[in-house]
PDB file of C-alpha atoms in Angstrom:
ATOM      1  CA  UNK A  23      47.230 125.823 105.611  1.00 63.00           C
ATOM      2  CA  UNK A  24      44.829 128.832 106.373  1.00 71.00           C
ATOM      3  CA  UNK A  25      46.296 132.396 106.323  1.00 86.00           C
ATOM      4  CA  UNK A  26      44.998 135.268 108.073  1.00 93.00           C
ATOM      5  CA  UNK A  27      46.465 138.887 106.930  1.00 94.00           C
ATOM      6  CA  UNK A  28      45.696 141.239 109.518  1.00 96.00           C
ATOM      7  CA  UNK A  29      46.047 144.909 108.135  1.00 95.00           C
ATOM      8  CA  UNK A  30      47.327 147.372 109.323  1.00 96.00           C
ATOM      9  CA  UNK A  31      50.673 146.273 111.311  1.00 95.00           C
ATOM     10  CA  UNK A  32      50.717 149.034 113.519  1.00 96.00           C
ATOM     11  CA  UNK A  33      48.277 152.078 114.093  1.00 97.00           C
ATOM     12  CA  UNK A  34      48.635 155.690 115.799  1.00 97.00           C
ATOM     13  CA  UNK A  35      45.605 157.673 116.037  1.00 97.00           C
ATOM     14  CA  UNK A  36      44.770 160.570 118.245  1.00 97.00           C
ATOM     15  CA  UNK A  37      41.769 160.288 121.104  1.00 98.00           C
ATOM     16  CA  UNK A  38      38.830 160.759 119.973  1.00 97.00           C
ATOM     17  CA  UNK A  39      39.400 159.130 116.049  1.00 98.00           C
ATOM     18  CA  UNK A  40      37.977 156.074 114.485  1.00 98.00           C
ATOM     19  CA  UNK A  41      39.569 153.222 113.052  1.00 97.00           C
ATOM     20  CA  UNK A  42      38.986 149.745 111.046  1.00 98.00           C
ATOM     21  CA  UNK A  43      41.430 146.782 111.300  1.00 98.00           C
ATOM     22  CA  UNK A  44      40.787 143.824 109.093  1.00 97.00           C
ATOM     23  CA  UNK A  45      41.297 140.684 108.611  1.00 97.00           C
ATOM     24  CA  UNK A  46      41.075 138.398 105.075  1.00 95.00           C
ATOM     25  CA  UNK A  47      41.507 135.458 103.838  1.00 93.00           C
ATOM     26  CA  UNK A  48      41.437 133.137 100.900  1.00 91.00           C
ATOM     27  CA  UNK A  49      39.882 130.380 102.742  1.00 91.00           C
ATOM     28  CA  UNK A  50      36.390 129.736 104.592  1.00 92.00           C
ATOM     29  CA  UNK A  51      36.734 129.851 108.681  1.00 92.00           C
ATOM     30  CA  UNK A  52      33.299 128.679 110.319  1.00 91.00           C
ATOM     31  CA  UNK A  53      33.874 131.138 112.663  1.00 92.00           C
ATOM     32  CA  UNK A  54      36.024 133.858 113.484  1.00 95.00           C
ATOM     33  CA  UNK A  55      37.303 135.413 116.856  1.00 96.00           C
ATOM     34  CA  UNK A  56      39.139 138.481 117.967  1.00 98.00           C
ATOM     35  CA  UNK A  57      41.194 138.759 120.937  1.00 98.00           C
ATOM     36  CA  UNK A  58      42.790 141.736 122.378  1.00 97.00           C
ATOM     37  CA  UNK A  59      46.384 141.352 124.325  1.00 97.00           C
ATOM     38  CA  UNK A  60      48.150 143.649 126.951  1.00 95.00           C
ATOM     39  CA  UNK A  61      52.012 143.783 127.513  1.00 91.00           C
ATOM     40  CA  UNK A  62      52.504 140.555 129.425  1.00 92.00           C
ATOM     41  CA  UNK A  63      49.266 139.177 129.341  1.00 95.00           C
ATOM     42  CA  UNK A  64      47.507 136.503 127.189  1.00 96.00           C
ATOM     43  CA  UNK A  65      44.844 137.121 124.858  1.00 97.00           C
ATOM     44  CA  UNK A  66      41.300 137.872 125.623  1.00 97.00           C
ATOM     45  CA  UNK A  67      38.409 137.083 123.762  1.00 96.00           C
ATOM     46  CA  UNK A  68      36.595 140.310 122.582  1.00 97.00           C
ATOM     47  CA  UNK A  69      34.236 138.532 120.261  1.00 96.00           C
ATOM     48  CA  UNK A  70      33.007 135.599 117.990  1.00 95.00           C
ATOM     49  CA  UNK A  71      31.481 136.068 114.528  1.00 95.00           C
ATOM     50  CA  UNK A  72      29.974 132.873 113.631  1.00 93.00           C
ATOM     51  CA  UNK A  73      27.217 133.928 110.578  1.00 92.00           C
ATOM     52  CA  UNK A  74      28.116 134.915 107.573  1.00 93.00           C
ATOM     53  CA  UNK A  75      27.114 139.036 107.402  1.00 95.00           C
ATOM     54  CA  UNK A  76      27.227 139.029 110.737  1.00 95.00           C
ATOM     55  CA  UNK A  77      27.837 141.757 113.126  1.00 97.00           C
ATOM     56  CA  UNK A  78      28.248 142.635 116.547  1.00 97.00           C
ATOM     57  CA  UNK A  79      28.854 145.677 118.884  1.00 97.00           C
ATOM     58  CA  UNK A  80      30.631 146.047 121.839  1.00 95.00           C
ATOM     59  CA  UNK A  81      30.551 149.307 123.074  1.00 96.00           C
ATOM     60  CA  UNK A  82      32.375 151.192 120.608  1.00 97.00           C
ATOM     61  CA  UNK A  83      33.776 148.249 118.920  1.00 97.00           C
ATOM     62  CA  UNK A  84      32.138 146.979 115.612  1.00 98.00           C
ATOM     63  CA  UNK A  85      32.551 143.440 114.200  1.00 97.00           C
ATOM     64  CA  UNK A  86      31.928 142.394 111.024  1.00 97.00           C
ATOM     65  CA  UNK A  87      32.090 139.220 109.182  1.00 96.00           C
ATOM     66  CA  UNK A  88      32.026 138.712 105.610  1.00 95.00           C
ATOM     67  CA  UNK A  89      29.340 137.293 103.790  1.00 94.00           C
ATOM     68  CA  UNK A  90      31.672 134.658 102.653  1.00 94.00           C
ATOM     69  CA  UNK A  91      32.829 134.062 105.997  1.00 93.00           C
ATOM     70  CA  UNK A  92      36.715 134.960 104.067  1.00 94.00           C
ATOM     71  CA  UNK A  93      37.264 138.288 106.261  1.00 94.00           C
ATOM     72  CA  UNK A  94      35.971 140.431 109.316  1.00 96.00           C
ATOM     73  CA  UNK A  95      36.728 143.735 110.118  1.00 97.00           C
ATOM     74  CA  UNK A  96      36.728 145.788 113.741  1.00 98.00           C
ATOM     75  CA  UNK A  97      36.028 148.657 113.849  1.00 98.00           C
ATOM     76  CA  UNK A  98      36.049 151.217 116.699  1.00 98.00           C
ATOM     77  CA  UNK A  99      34.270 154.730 116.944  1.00 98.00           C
ATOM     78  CA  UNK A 100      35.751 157.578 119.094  1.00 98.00           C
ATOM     79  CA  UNK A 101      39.319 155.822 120.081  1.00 97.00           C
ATOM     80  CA  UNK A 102      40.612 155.661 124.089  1.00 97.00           C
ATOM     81  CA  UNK A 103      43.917 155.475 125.240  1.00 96.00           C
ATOM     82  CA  UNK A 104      41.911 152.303 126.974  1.00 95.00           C
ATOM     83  CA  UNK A 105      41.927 150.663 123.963  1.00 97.00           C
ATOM     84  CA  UNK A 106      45.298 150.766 123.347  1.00 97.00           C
ATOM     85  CA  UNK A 107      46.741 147.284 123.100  1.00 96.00           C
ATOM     86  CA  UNK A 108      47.761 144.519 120.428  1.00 97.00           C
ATOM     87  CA  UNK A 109      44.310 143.278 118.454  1.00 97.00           C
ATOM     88  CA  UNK A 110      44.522 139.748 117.035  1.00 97.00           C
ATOM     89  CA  UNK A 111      42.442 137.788 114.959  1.00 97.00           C
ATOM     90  CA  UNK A 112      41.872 134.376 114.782  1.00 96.00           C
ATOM     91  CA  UNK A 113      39.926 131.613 112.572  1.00 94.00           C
ATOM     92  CA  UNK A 114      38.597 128.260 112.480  1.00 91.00           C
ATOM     93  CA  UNK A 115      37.958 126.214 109.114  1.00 86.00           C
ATOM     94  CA  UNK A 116      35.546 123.657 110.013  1.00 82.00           C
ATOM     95  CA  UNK A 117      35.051 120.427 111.950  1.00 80.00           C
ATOM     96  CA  UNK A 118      39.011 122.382 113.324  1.00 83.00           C
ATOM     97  CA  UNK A 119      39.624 122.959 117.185  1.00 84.00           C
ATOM     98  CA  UNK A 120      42.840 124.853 115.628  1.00 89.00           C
ATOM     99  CA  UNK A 121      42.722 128.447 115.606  1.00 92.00           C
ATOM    100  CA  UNK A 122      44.738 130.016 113.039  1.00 93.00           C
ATOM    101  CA  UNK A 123      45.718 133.763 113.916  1.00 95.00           C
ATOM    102  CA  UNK A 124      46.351 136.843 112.194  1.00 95.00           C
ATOM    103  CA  UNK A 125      50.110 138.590 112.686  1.00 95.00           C
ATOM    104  CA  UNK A 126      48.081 141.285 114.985  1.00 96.00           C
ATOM    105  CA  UNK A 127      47.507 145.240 115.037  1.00 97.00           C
ATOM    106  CA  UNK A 128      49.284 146.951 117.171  1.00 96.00           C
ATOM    107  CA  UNK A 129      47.573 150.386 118.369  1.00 97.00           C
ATOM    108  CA  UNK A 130      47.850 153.072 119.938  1.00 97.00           C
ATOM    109  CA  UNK A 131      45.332 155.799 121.072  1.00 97.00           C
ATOM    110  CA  UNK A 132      47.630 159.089 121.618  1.00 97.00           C
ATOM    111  CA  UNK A 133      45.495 161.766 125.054  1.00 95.00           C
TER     112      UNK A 133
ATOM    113  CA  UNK B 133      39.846 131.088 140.149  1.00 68.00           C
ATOM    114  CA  UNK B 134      43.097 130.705 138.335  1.00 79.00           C
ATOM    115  CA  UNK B 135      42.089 129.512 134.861  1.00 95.00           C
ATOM    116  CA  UNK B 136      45.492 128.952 132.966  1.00 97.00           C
ATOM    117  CA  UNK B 137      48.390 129.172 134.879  1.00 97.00           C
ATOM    118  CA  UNK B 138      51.706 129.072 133.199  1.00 98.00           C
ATOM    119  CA  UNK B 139      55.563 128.466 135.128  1.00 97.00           C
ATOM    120  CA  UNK B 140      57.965 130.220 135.192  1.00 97.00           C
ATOM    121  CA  UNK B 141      57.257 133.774 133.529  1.00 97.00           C
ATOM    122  CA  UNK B 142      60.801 133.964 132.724  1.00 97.00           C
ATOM    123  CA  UNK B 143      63.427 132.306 132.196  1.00 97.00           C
ATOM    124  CA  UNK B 144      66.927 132.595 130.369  1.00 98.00           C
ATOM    125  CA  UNK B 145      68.746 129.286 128.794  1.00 97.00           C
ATOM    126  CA  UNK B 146      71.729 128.668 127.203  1.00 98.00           C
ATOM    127  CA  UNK B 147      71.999 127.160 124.076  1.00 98.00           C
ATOM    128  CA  UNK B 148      71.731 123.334 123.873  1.00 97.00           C
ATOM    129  CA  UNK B 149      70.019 123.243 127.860  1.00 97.00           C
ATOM    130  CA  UNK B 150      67.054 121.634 127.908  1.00 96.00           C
ATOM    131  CA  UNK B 151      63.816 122.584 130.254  1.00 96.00           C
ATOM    132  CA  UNK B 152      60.310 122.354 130.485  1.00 98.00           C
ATOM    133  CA  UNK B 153      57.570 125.243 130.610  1.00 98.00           C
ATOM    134  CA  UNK B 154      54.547 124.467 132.815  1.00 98.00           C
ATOM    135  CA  UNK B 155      51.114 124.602 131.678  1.00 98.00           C
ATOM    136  CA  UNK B 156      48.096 123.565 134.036  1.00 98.00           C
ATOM    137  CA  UNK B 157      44.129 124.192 133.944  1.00 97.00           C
ATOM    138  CA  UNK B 158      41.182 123.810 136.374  1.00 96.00           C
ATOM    139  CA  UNK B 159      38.429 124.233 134.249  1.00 95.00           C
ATOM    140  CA  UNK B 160      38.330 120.914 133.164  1.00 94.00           C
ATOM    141  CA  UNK B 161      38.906 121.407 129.260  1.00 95.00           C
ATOM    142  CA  UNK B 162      39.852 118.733 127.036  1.00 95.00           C
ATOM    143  CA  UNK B 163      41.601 120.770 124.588  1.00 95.00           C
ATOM    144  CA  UNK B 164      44.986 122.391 125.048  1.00 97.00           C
ATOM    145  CA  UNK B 165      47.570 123.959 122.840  1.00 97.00           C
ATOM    146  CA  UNK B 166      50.974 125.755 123.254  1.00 98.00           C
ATOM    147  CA  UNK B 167      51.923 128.712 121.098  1.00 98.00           C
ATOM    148  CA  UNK B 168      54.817 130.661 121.031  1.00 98.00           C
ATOM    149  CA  UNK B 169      54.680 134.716 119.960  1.00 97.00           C
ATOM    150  CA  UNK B 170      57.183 136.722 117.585  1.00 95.00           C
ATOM    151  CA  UNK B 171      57.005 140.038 116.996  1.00 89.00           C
ATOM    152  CA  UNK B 172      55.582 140.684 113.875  1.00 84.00           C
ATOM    153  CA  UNK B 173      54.235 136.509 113.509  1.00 85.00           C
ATOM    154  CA  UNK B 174      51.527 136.953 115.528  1.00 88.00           C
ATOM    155  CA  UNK B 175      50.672 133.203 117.642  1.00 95.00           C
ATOM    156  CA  UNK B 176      52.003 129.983 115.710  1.00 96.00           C
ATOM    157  CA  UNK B 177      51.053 126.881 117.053  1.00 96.00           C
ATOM    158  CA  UNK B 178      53.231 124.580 118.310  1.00 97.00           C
ATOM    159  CA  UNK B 179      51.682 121.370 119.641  1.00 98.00           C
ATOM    160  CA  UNK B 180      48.135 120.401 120.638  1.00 96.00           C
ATOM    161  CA  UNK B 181      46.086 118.222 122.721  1.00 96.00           C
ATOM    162  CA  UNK B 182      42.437 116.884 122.692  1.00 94.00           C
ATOM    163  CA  UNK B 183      42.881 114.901 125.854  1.00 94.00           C
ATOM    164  CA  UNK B 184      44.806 112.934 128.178  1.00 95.00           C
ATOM    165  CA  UNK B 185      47.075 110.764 125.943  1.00 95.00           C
ATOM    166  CA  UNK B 186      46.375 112.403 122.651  1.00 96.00           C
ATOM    167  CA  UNK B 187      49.118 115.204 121.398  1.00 97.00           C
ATOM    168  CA  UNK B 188      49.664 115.795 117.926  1.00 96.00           C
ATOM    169  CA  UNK B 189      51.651 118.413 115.891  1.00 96.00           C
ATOM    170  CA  UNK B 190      50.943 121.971 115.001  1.00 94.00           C
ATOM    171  CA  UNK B 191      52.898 124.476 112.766  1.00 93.00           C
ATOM    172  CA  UNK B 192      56.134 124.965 114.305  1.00 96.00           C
ATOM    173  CA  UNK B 193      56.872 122.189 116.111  1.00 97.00           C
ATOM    174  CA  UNK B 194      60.544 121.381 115.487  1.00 96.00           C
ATOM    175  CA  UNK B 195      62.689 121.402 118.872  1.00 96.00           C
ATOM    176  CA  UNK B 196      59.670 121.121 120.844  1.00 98.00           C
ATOM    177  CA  UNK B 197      58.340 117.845 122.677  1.00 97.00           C
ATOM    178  CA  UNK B 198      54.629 117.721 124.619  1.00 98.00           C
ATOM    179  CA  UNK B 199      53.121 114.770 126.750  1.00 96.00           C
ATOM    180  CA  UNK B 200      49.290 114.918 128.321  1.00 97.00           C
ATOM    181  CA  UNK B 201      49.366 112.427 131.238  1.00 97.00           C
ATOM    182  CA  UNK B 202      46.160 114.367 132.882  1.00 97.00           C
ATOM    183  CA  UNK B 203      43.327 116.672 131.791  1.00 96.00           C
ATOM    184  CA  UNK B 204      45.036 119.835 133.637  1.00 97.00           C
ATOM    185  CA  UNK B 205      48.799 119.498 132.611  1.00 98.00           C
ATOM    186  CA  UNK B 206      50.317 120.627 129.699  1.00 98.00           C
ATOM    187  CA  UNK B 207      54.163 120.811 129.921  1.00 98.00           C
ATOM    188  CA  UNK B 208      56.029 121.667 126.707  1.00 98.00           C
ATOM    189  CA  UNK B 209      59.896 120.517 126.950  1.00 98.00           C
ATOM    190  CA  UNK B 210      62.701 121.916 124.489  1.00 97.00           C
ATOM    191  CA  UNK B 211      65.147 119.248 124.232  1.00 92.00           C
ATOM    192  CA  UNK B 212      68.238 121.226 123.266  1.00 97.00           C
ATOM    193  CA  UNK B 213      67.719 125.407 123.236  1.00 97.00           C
ATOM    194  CA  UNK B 214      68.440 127.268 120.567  1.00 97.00           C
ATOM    195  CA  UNK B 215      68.643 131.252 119.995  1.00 97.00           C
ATOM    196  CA  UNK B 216      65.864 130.689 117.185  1.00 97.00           C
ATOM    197  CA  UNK B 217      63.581 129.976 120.232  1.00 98.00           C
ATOM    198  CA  UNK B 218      63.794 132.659 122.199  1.00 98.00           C
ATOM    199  CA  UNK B 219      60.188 133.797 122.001  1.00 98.00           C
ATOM    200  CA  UNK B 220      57.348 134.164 124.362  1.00 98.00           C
ATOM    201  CA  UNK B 221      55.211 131.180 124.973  1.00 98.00           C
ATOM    202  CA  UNK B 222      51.812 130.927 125.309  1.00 98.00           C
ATOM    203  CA  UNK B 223      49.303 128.051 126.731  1.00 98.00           C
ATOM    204  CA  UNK B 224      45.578 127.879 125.981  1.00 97.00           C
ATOM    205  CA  UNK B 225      42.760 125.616 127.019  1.00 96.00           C
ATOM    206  CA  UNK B 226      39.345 125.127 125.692  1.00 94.00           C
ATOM    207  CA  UNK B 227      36.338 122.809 126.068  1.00 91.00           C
ATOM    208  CA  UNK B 228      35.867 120.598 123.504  1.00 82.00           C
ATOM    209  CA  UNK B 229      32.691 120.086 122.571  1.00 74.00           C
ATOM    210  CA  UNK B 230      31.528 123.306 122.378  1.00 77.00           C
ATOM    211  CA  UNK B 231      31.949 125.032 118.704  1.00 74.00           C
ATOM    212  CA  UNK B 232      33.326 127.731 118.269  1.00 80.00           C
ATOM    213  CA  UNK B 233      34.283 128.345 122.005  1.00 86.00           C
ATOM    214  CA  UNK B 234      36.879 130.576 123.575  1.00 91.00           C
ATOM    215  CA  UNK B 235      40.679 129.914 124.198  1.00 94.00           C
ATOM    216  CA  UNK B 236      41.765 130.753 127.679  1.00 96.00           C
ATOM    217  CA  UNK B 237      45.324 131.804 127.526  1.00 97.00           C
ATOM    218  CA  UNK B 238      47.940 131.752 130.645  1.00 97.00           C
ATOM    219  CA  UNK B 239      50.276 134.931 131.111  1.00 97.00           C
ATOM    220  CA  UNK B 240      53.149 133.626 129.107  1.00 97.00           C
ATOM    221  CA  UNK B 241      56.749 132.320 129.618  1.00 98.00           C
ATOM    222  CA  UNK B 242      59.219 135.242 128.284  1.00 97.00           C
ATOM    223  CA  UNK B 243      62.043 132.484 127.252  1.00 98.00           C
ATOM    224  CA  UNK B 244      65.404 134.150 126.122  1.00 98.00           C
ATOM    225  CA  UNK B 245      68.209 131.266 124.763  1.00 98.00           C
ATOM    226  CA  UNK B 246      71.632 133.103 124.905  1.00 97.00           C
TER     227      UNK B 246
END
């Protein structure tokens, strides 16, 4: 079985701060995707990390995954109360339709 | 376009009834799966599908029963409620022979077993 540990649990910040979430592993994913979910709404896909080293912006959201495709990090510059919201992340080992996800981080961007 | 559309968004059972949540696509994707969400456990997969005909077994599948009779429905019965299953549950869909592709998720079923 593949485990995700997302880190941290929970996160308050105040507008206008940066943050980093990540997400490791002791096993290989052949890609790795992070969703982002409202209060009573599914997930949405944010982004897929497919490369080894790889990273991608969105905005003011950095991805990163790890040269041994083991972990990935987000990261977001100059937090909005917009981006408040449960952040997920989520793994496939290969030749897998499975995704495996991480427990989540739950943040919070205080005005 | 409705994408993943999951019935009913609530619902309150009590323990040892039996029901089935609704799950049904339109965008044609061969792959489905049913998760349910704890807080703190993040999604857990339940059961899984790679086409009509084909379920098999994810994680947490105890107390849980799926059949795939057509492409777009998914419908995930528990057999005799528990309290251990109150949960929110979660349907996604996904093409199949794409890698690496997106799961489309449906709005959830808040389930409460009292």
């Amino acid at each position: 079985t593949q485990l995700l540990e997302q880190s941290p649990q929970f996160l308050s910040i105040q507008e206008g701060e940066n943050l980093t979430v990540y997400c490791n592993s002791s096993s290989v994913f052949s890609s790795l995707q992070w969703y982002r979910q409202e209060p009573g709404e599914g997930p949405v896909l944010l982004v897929t990390v497919v490369t080894g080293g790889e990273v991608k912006k969105l905005k003011r959201l950095t991805f990163q995954f790890g040269d041994a495709r083991k972990d990935s990090s987000l990261h977001i510059t100059a937090a909005q109360p917009g981006d408040t919201g449960l952040y997920l992340c989520a793994g496939r080992g290969a030749g897998s339709y499975q995704l495996t996800f991480g427990k989540g981080t739950k943040l919070s961007v205080i005005p | 376009n409705a994408g993943v559309t999951q019935t009913p968004k609530f619902q309150v059972l009590k323990t040892g009834q039996s029901m089935t949540l609704q799950c049904a696509q339109d965008m044609n994707h061969e792959y489905m799966s049913w998760y349910r969400q704890d807080p703190g456990m993040g999604l857990r997969l339940i059961h899984y599908s790679v086409g009509a005909g084909i379920t098999d077994q994810g994680e947490v599948p105890n107390g849980y029963n799926v059949s795939r009779s057509t492409t777009e429905d998914f419908p995930l019965r528990l057999l005799s409620a528990a309290p251990s299953q109150t949960s929110v549950y979660f349907c996604a869909s996904s093409p199949l022979l794409i890698l690496n592709t997106e799961a489309f998720f449906g709005q959830g079923t808040r389930l409460t077993v009292v």
